[in-house]
mmCIF file of C-alpha atoms in Angstrom:
data_model
loop_
_atom_site.group_PDB
_atom_site.id
_atom_site.type_symbol
_atom_site.label_atom_id
_atom_site.label_comp_id
_atom_site.label_asym_id
_atom_site.label_seq_id
_atom_site.Cartn_x
_atom_site.Cartn_y
_atom_site.Cartn_z
ATOM 1 C CA UNK A 580 -135.001 -21.506 45.099
ATOM 2 C CA UNK A 581 -132.565 -21.943 42.286
ATOM 3 C CA UNK A 582 -132.568 -19.612 39.339
ATOM 4 C CA UNK A 583 -133.116 -22.512 36.936
ATOM 5 C CA UNK A 584 -136.323 -23.437 38.722
ATOM 6 C CA UNK A 585 -137.431 -19.800 38.723
ATOM 7 C CA UNK A 586 -136.916 -19.592 34.952
ATOM 8 C CA UNK A 587 -139.124 -22.659 34.492
ATOM 9 C CA UNK A 588 -141.892 -21.650 36.885
ATOM 10 C CA UNK A 589 -141.932 -17.843 36.459
ATOM 11 C CA UNK A 590 -140.206 -16.937 33.181
ATOM 12 C CA UNK A 591 -142.042 -13.620 32.862
ATOM 13 C CA UNK A 592 -140.536 -12.237 36.092
ATOM 14 C CA UNK A 593 -137.075 -13.786 35.872
ATOM 15 C CA UNK A 594 -134.246 -11.707 34.374
ATOM 16 C CA UNK A 595 -132.015 -13.661 32.037
ATOM 17 C CA UNK A 596 -128.308 -13.707 32.847
ATOM 18 C CA UNK A 597 -126.262 -10.578 32.360
ATOM 19 C CA UNK A 598 -128.809 -8.843 30.161
ATOM 20 C CA UNK A 599 -128.915 -5.057 30.489
ATOM 21 C CA UNK A 600 -131.465 -3.658 32.944
ATOM 22 C CA UNK A 601 -134.926 -3.140 31.477
ATOM 23 C CA UNK A 602 -135.820 -0.439 34.011
ATOM 24 C CA UNK A 603 -134.364 2.991 34.636
ATOM 25 C CA UNK A 604 -131.224 2.527 36.722
ATOM 26 C CA UNK A 605 -132.121 5.593 38.803
ATOM 27 C CA UNK A 606 -135.624 4.313 39.615
ATOM 28 C CA UNK A 607 -136.077 4.396 43.378
ATOM 29 C CA UNK A 608 -132.884 6.324 44.095
ATOM 30 C CA UNK A 609 -133.764 9.818 45.257
ATOM 31 C CA UNK A 610 -130.210 11.186 45.233
ATOM 32 C CA UNK A 611 -128.949 9.120 42.320
ATOM 33 C CA UNK A 612 -126.372 6.347 42.287
ATOM 34 C CA UNK A 613 -122.619 6.332 42.328
ATOM 35 C CA UNK A 614 -121.453 5.231 38.861
ATOM 36 C CA UNK A 615 -119.085 2.289 38.602
ATOM 37 C CA UNK A 616 -115.723 3.257 37.184
ATOM 38 C CA UNK A 617 -113.226 1.013 35.444
ATOM 39 C CA UNK A 618 -109.823 1.851 36.912
ATOM 40 C CA UNK A 619 -107.981 0.013 34.136
ATOM 41 C CA UNK A 620 -108.379 1.213 30.567
ATOM 42 C CA UNK A 621 -108.955 -1.116 27.635
ATOM 43 C CA UNK A 622 -105.553 -0.148 26.241
ATOM 44 C CA UNK A 623 -103.842 -1.201 29.490
ATOM 45 C CA UNK A 624 -105.720 -4.506 29.525
ATOM 46 C CA UNK A 625 -104.869 -5.133 25.885
ATOM 47 C CA UNK A 626 -101.201 -4.236 26.477
ATOM 48 C CA UNK A 627 -101.084 -6.660 29.421
ATOM 49 C CA UNK A 628 -102.702 -9.347 27.224
ATOM 50 C CA UNK A 629 -105.390 -9.887 29.816
ATOM 51 C CA UNK A 630 -107.804 -12.714 29.049
ATOM 52 C CA UNK A 631 -111.389 -11.611 28.475
ATOM 53 C CA UNK A 632 -112.578 -13.406 31.606
ATOM 54 C CA UNK A 633 -110.433 -11.057 33.738
ATOM 55 C CA UNK A 634 -111.464 -7.813 32.004
ATOM 56 C CA UNK A 635 -113.879 -6.609 34.639
ATOM 57 C CA UNK A 636 -114.054 -4.037 37.434
ATOM 58 C CA UNK A 637 -111.301 -5.907 39.310
ATOM 59 C CA UNK A 638 -108.784 -5.913 36.455
ATOM 60 C CA UNK A 639 -106.490 -3.447 38.243
ATOM 61 C CA UNK A 640 -106.161 -5.850 41.192
ATOM 62 C CA UNK A 641 -105.530 -8.771 38.851
ATOM 63 C CA UNK A 642 -102.808 -6.827 37.031
ATOM 64 C CA UNK A 643 -101.134 -6.051 40.381
ATOM 65 C CA UNK A 644 -101.301 -9.749 41.251
ATOM 66 C CA UNK A 645 -99.715 -10.770 37.949
ATOM 67 C CA UNK A 646 -96.929 -8.188 38.356
ATOM 68 C CA UNK A 647 -96.235 -9.528 41.844
ATOM 69 C CA UNK A 648 -96.256 -13.133 40.604
ATOM 70 C CA UNK A 649 -93.733 -12.328 37.890
ATOM 71 C CA UNK A 650 -91.526 -10.382 40.301
ATOM 72 C CA UNK A 651 -91.541 -13.077 42.996
ATOM 73 C CA UNK A 652 -91.506 -16.241 40.880
ATOM 74 C CA UNK A 653 -91.135 -19.050 42.049
ATOM 75 C CA UNK A 654 -92.184 -17.763 45.505
ATOM 76 C CA UNK A 655 -95.625 -16.602 44.423
ATOM 77 C CA UNK A 656 -96.898 -17.207 47.941
ATOM 78 C CA UNK A 657 -95.436 -13.776 48.755
ATOM 79 C CA UNK A 658 -98.286 -12.238 46.745
ATOM 80 C CA UNK A 659 -100.918 -13.050 49.351
ATOM 81 C CA UNK A 660 -101.943 -9.427 49.881
ATOM 82 C CA UNK A 661 -102.481 -8.864 46.155
ATOM 83 C CA UNK A 662 -104.441 -12.111 45.831
ATOM 84 C CA UNK A 663 -106.589 -11.162 48.812
ATOM 85 C CA UNK A 664 -107.307 -7.707 47.331
ATOM 86 C CA UNK A 665 -108.342 -9.314 44.042
ATOM 87 C CA UNK A 666 -110.529 -11.903 45.809
ATOM 88 C CA UNK A 667 -112.262 -9.223 47.895
ATOM 89 C CA UNK A 668 -112.901 -7.113 44.796
ATOM 90 C CA UNK A 669 -114.290 -10.126 42.909
ATOM 91 C CA UNK A 670 -116.575 -10.979 45.835
ATOM 92 C CA UNK A 671 -117.857 -7.395 46.112
ATOM 93 C CA UNK A 672 -118.456 -7.314 42.346
ATOM 94 C CA UNK A 673 -120.397 -10.588 42.576
ATOM 95 C CA UNK A 674 -122.534 -9.276 45.452
ATOM 96 C CA UNK A 675 -123.280 -6.084 43.532
ATOM 97 C CA UNK A 676 -124.293 -8.035 40.416
ATOM 98 C CA UNK A 677 -126.572 -10.276 42.510
ATOM 99 C CA UNK A 678 -128.175 -7.195 44.074
ATOM 100 C CA UNK A 679 -128.796 -5.796 40.585
ATOM 101 C CA UNK A 680 -130.313 -9.126 39.502
ATOM 102 C CA UNK A 681 -132.573 -9.203 42.557
ATOM 103 C CA UNK A 682 -133.611 -5.571 41.973
ATOM 104 C CA UNK A 683 -134.511 -6.364 38.371
ATOM 105 C CA UNK A 684 -136.498 -9.435 39.454
ATOM 106 C CA UNK A 685 -138.454 -7.488 42.068
ATOM 107 C CA UNK A 686 -139.208 -4.691 39.610
ATOM 108 C CA UNK A 687 -140.470 -7.261 37.079
ATOM 109 C CA UNK A 688 -142.729 -8.779 39.753
ATOM 110 C CA UNK A 689 -143.979 -5.292 40.673
ATOM 111 C CA UNK A 690 -144.703 -4.517 37.033
ATOM 112 C CA UNK A 691 -146.642 -7.769 36.664
ATOM 113 C CA UNK A 692 -148.682 -7.055 39.827
ATOM 114 C CA UNK A 693 -149.556 -3.597 38.485
ATOM 115 C CA UNK A 694 -150.676 -5.073 35.146
ATOM 116 C CA UNK A 695 -152.849 -7.647 36.922
ATOM 117 C CA UNK A 696 -154.391 -4.958 39.141
ATOM 118 C CA UNK A 697 -155.128 -2.770 36.112
ATOM 119 C CA UNK A 698 -156.689 -5.710 34.257
ATOM 120 C CA UNK A 699 -158.938 -6.617 37.203
#
């Protein structure tokens, strides 16, 4: 089902957008989790005048793509490898964010089931 429908029908167990996680991020991970690391610093992004929409975990790939585009203009088609690397990174970031959303949703449902069982 769509997330809009889920918000209407089950608002208590539907996480809202990019809100921070309400549960411990290590919950359910016995050996811990690998932390996500920004490879591009805020100073580098500011110096490159990167738009806010591109300031994410794939910013280093986007900067490489922009450097290649400037170096090869008007033959920007030569930057296919850089564009592909950026696209793959953006896709992997999207999948990871969707997994986090789904994890949050399932933990909210679990919490609600536990409350109902305790109330019964």
